[in-house]
Short mmCIF file of C-alpha atoms and ligand atoms in Angstrom, two decimals:
data_model
loop_
_atom_site.label_atom_id
_atom_site.label_comp_id
_atom_site.label_asym_id
_atom_site.label_seq_id
_atom_site.Cartn_x
_atom_site.Cartn_y
_atom_site.Cartn_z
CA MET B 1 0.40 -0.05 -0.08
CA SER B 2 1.09 3.10 -0.98
CA THR B 3 0.66 6.42 1.41
CA THR B 4 2.12 8.99 -1.45
CA PHE B 5 -0.22 11.31 -3.26
CA TYR B 6 2.43 12.18 -5.61
CA GLU B 7 4.16 9.75 -8.27
CA GLU B 8 5.86 10.94 -11.54
CA ASN B 9 4.73 10.17 -14.65
CA THR B 10 1.25 8.48 -12.14
CA VAL B 11 -2.23 9.74 -12.00
CA THR B 12 -3.48 9.14 -8.40
CA MET B 13 -6.55 8.19 -8.13
CA LEU B 14 -8.58 9.46 -5.11
CA ALA B 15 -12.71 7.64 -5.46
CA GLY B 16 -14.71 6.98 -2.85
CA PRO B 17 -18.40 7.97 -1.51
CA CYS B 18 -19.13 11.74 -0.45
CA SER B 19 -19.64 10.14 2.79
CA ILE B 20 -19.02 7.08 4.74
CA GLU B 21 -22.64 5.72 5.51
CA SER B 22 -22.16 2.32 6.51
CA ALA B 23 -19.43 -0.86 6.98
CA GLU B 24 -21.10 -2.80 4.36
CA GLN B 25 -21.09 0.56 1.78
CA MET B 26 -17.64 0.71 2.10
CA GLU B 27 -16.84 -3.03 2.26
CA GLU B 28 -18.72 -2.67 -1.15
CA VAL B 29 -16.62 0.94 -2.55
CA SER B 30 -12.92 -0.88 -1.12
CA ALA B 31 -13.10 -4.12 -2.54
CA ALA B 32 -13.83 -2.14 -6.04
CA LEU B 33 -11.26 -0.04 -5.70
CA GLU B 34 -8.88 -3.28 -5.03
CA ASP B 35 -9.86 -5.22 -7.45
CA LEU B 36 -9.48 -2.21 -10.13
CA GLY B 37 -5.61 -1.86 -8.78
CA LEU B 38 -6.42 1.33 -7.58
CA HIS B 39 -4.64 2.65 -3.89
CA TRP B 40 -6.33 4.97 -2.37
CA ILE B 41 -10.49 5.58 -0.64
CA ARG B 42 -11.67 8.72 -0.25
CA GLY B 43 -14.69 9.01 2.37
CA GLY B 44 -16.21 12.06 4.45
CA ALA B 45 -16.97 11.40 8.22
CA PHE B 46 -17.04 15.41 9.36
CA LYS B 47 -18.76 16.67 6.24
CA PRO B 48 -19.32 20.13 6.05
CA ARG B 49 -22.98 20.58 4.40
CA THR B 50 -24.34 23.81 3.54
CA SER B 51 -27.69 23.03 5.64
CA PRO B 52 -27.86 22.05 9.44
CA TYR B 53 -30.42 19.70 8.76
CA SER B 54 -28.23 17.86 6.15
CA PHE B 55 -26.77 14.45 7.52
CA GLN B 56 -23.10 15.56 8.76
CA GLY B 57 -21.55 12.39 8.73
CA LEU B 58 -20.29 9.55 11.25
CA GLY B 59 -17.44 11.66 12.68
CA VAL B 60 -15.07 8.80 14.35
CA GLU B 61 -16.95 5.84 13.71
CA GLY B 62 -17.10 6.34 10.33
CA MET B 63 -12.99 6.97 10.04
CA GLN B 64 -13.32 3.83 11.86
CA ILE B 65 -14.99 2.13 9.53
CA MET B 66 -13.14 4.08 6.18
CA ALA B 67 -9.70 2.30 8.51
CA ASP B 68 -10.91 -1.12 8.97
CA ALA B 69 -12.03 -1.40 4.96
CA GLY B 70 -8.97 0.34 3.80
CA ARG B 71 -6.91 -2.28 5.97
CA ARG B 72 -8.99 -5.29 4.42
CA HIS B 73 -8.68 -3.74 1.04
CA HIS B 74 -5.03 -2.49 1.26
CA LEU B 75 -5.94 1.13 0.70
CA ALA B 76 -4.76 4.14 1.83
CA THR B 77 -7.78 6.36 3.21
CA LEU B 78 -9.05 10.33 3.28
CA THR B 79 -11.19 12.25 4.79
CA GLU B 80 -11.61 15.83 5.81
CA VAL B 81 -10.67 17.90 9.01
CA VAL B 82 -13.03 20.30 9.37
CA ASP B 83 -11.76 21.87 12.38
CA THR B 84 -8.86 22.15 15.48
CA ALA B 85 -10.87 19.58 17.74
CA CYS B 86 -10.87 16.54 15.00
CA VAL B 87 -6.85 16.81 13.82
CA GLU B 88 -5.46 14.47 16.30
CA THR B 89 -8.22 11.88 16.13
CA THR B 90 -7.86 11.90 12.18
CA THR B 91 -3.99 12.08 11.84
CA ALA B 92 -4.29 9.08 14.58
CA LEU B 93 -7.22 6.56 12.47
CA VAL B 94 -6.79 7.34 8.60
CA ASP B 95 -3.24 7.97 6.40
CA GLY B 96 -4.01 11.27 4.52
CA LEU B 97 -6.29 14.52 5.44
CA GLN B 98 -8.24 16.87 3.72
CA ILE B 99 -8.70 20.48 4.14
CA GLY B 100 -12.15 21.59 2.13
CA THR B 101 -12.88 24.40 0.12
CA ARG B 102 -14.83 26.33 3.14
CA ASN B 103 -11.56 26.09 5.70
CA MET B 104 -9.19 26.88 3.36
CA ALA B 105 -8.85 30.46 4.34
CA ASN B 106 -9.33 28.86 7.86
CA PHE B 107 -5.57 29.69 9.00
CA GLU B 108 -5.66 28.50 12.61
CA LEU B 109 -6.74 24.90 11.27
CA LEU B 110 -3.82 25.03 8.55
CA LYS B 111 -1.36 25.90 11.32
CA VAL B 112 -2.61 22.91 13.77
CA VAL B 113 -2.71 20.61 10.31
CA GLY B 114 0.71 21.95 9.56
CA SER B 115 2.30 21.13 12.75
CA ALA B 116 0.56 17.85 13.54
CA THR B 117 1.40 16.25 10.47
CA ALA B 118 4.85 17.44 10.60
CA GLU B 119 6.66 14.39 11.67
CA ASN B 120 4.47 11.81 9.92
CA GLN B 121 4.46 13.73 7.09
CA LYS B 122 1.43 12.68 6.23
CA PRO B 123 -0.21 13.93 2.51
CA VAL B 124 -2.37 16.57 3.02
CA LEU B 125 -5.00 17.34 0.14
CA PHE B 126 -5.51 21.24 0.19
CA LYS B 127 -9.04 22.28 -1.49
CA ARG B 128 -9.32 25.75 -3.40
CA GLY B 129 -11.33 27.82 -2.04
CA MET B 130 -14.48 28.31 -4.38
CA ALA B 131 -13.91 32.05 -4.16
CA ALA B 132 -9.98 31.78 -3.65
CA LEU B 133 -7.50 33.64 -6.27
CA ILE B 134 -4.51 31.08 -6.93
CA ASP B 135 -2.16 33.42 -5.12
CA GLU B 136 -4.51 33.06 -2.35
CA TRP B 137 -4.79 29.20 -2.09
CA LEU B 138 -0.83 28.77 -2.51
CA SER B 139 -0.16 31.91 0.00
CA ALA B 140 -2.48 29.64 2.26
CA ALA B 141 -0.38 26.30 1.10
CA GLU B 142 2.43 27.72 3.42
CA TYR B 143 0.20 27.36 6.00
CA LEU B 144 0.64 23.86 5.55
CA THR B 145 4.28 23.82 4.48
CA MET B 146 6.07 25.84 7.22
CA GLY B 147 4.27 23.82 10.06
CA GLY B 148 6.77 21.09 8.62
CA ASN B 149 4.76 19.00 6.10
CA PRO B 150 6.33 19.67 2.42
CA ASN B 151 3.93 16.54 1.53
CA VAL B 152 0.68 19.12 0.34
CA MET B 153 -1.17 18.35 -2.87
CA LEU B 154 -3.42 21.15 -4.22
CA CYS B 155 -7.28 20.68 -5.14
CA GLU B 156 -8.95 22.28 -8.00
CA ARG B 157 -12.26 21.57 -7.14
CA GLY B 158 -14.35 24.61 -8.85
CA LEU B 159 -15.40 28.27 -8.50
CA ARG B 160 -18.57 30.26 -7.55
CA THR B 161 -19.37 32.45 -10.88
CA PHE B 162 -22.46 33.30 -12.46
CA GLU B 163 -22.93 29.93 -14.45
CA THR B 164 -25.39 27.84 -13.03
CA ALA B 165 -25.74 24.95 -15.24
CA THR B 166 -23.04 23.20 -13.38
CA ARG B 167 -22.50 23.62 -9.65
CA PHE B 168 -19.44 25.01 -9.68
CA THR B 169 -17.07 26.28 -12.33
CA LEU B 170 -14.20 24.27 -12.58
CA ASP B 171 -10.85 25.86 -13.65
CA ILE B 172 -8.87 23.82 -15.53
CA ALA B 173 -6.67 26.44 -16.39
CA ALA B 174 -5.73 26.08 -12.87
CA VAL B 175 -3.45 23.01 -13.40
CA PRO B 176 -1.17 24.22 -15.92
CA VAL B 177 -0.92 27.74 -13.77
CA ILE B 178 -0.13 25.87 -10.96
CA HIS B 179 2.79 23.60 -12.83
CA LYS B 180 4.02 26.77 -13.80
CA ARG B 181 4.07 28.69 -10.41
CA SER B 182 4.57 26.04 -7.58
CA LEU B 183 6.35 22.79 -7.12
CA LEU B 184 3.37 21.04 -5.16
CA PRO B 185 1.56 18.51 -7.32
CA ILE B 186 -2.00 19.11 -8.08
CA CYS B 187 -5.24 17.12 -8.13
CA VAL B 188 -8.48 17.74 -9.80
CA ASP B 189 -11.58 17.07 -8.32
CA VAL B 190 -14.20 16.83 -11.18
CA SER B 191 -17.49 15.87 -9.08
CA HIS B 192 -18.31 18.76 -7.02
CA PRO B 193 -18.03 20.99 -9.78
CA ALA B 194 -20.19 18.97 -11.97
CA GLY B 195 -23.06 18.27 -9.58
CA GLN B 196 -24.01 15.45 -12.19
CA ALA B 197 -23.19 12.09 -13.20
CA ASP B 198 -23.35 12.48 -17.21
CA LEU B 199 -20.76 15.36 -16.90
CA ILE B 200 -17.93 13.30 -14.77
CA PRO B 201 -15.92 11.46 -18.25
CA ALA B 202 -15.50 14.81 -19.93
CA LEU B 203 -14.08 16.78 -17.01
CA ALA B 204 -12.12 13.88 -16.19
CA LYS B 205 -10.01 13.83 -19.63
CA ALA B 206 -10.23 17.29 -19.34
CA ALA B 207 -7.98 16.98 -16.27
CA ILE B 208 -5.24 14.06 -17.24
CA ALA B 209 -5.16 16.27 -20.73
CA ALA B 210 -4.26 19.31 -18.58
CA GLY B 211 -1.71 17.45 -16.88
CA CYS B 212 -3.25 16.86 -13.01
CA ASP B 213 -1.19 14.53 -10.73
CA ALA B 214 -4.31 13.24 -9.21
CA LEU B 215 -7.87 12.81 -9.46
CA MET B 216 -11.39 13.19 -7.14
CA ILE B 217 -14.39 11.05 -8.37
CA GLU B 218 -17.11 10.18 -5.97
CA VAL B 219 -18.49 6.72 -5.95
CA HIS B 220 -21.20 5.35 -3.98
CA PRO B 221 -22.45 1.59 -4.45
CA ASP B 222 -26.10 3.29 -4.74
CA PRO B 223 -26.06 7.09 -5.43
CA PRO B 224 -29.74 7.62 -5.65
CA HIS B 225 -29.93 6.52 -2.13
CA ALA B 226 -26.96 8.04 -1.15
CA LYS B 227 -27.02 10.69 1.96
CA SER B 228 -25.00 13.40 0.77
CA ASP B 229 -24.08 14.46 -3.20
CA GLY B 230 -26.02 11.94 -5.08
CA PRO B 231 -26.33 13.16 -8.50
CA GLN B 232 -23.01 13.49 -9.08
CA GLN B 233 -21.86 10.24 -7.47
CA LEU B 234 -20.61 7.04 -9.88
CA THR B 235 -22.22 3.61 -9.62
CA ILE B 236 -18.93 1.10 -9.06
CA PRO B 237 -19.73 -0.65 -12.49
CA VAL B 238 -20.19 2.87 -13.98
CA PHE B 239 -16.49 4.17 -12.58
CA ALA B 240 -15.22 1.38 -13.79
CA GLU B 241 -16.04 1.71 -17.16
CA LEU B 242 -14.81 5.10 -16.79
CA LEU B 243 -11.61 3.80 -15.45
CA THR B 244 -10.46 2.35 -18.42
CA GLU B 245 -10.65 4.89 -21.02
CA LEU B 246 -8.77 7.32 -18.22
CA ARG B 247 -6.18 4.28 -18.30
CA SER B 248 -5.83 4.54 -22.38
CA LEU B 249 -5.43 8.72 -22.09
CA ALA B 250 -3.39 8.18 -19.51
CA ALA B 251 -0.99 6.18 -21.39
CA ALA B 252 -1.17 8.08 -24.75
CA LEU B 253 0.03 11.23 -22.36
CA GLY B 254 2.92 8.41 -20.65
CA LYS B 255 1.70 8.58 -17.72
CA THR B 256 -0.27 5.19 -15.49
CA ILE B 257 -3.27 5.73 -12.67
CA ARG B 258 -2.48 3.93 -9.82
C1 LIG M 1 -15.44 16.71 -0.54
O1 LIG M 1 -14.31 16.70 -0.94
O2 LIG M 1 -15.97 16.24 0.53
C2 LIG M 1 -16.42 17.95 -0.04
C3 LIG M 1 -16.51 18.79 0.88
O3 LIG M 1 -15.76 18.67 -1.38
P1 LIG M 1 -15.51 20.72 -0.99
O4 LIG M 1 -14.34 21.05 0.05
O5 LIG M 1 -14.91 20.84 -2.17
O6 LIG M 1 -16.41 20.69 -1.29
MN1 LIG M 2 -19.55 15.73 -1.83
#
């Protein structure tokens, strides 16, 4: 099991459900990801929901469920930390920490995550704020690296614009801009900007063609019954089919998807 996000000539797939909902759900997704030769699983335990009446996540119990499934299927685990209080428990239970779009400018959280991961060098996936300039995002990333952990991957996940046809406007140009301006690798989350499952294949191909180092795609065994982000999650068979196509595209660019 590899617990790095970044390898040269590789696109790391960070797939998994939006929210960790049950042991059965995580078992089904983990088994599929292992079969597909992937190395990571993502899942939200503390969900930063727009409405307080929406599903808030299973918390620590959710992280335990994902850690068990990951161990059984040789997958590294990734989950979001939403506040300073959960950083220590999260670092102890999972392999990678995600900072979400709503917390990009929560500098106190960034300082805590930077220092909590300084010793173990656990990878941190740092999402761009939905209304943040690339400059602001890169500057905020230094709160993490300054704490002593250089193992940070940036993640473009779409911006709030006037457009309503998609959930967020994916800034694909952020990929080459980051490669030009920063030494940090870059992931593209295609699920949250799409908001709809049928747009995912085109966005994922665009992200690989643009030169992303990792891709995030939400995958759920039964999207219509998902507790969050149902419309944008791919079923396991649809994800498997897309992965075959993405692997051919990556190969044409001299890369492998793992
Ligand atoms: C997520 O990846 O689960 C998530 C909430 O994403 P974002 O912070 O980009 O909205
Ligand atoms: Mn989601």
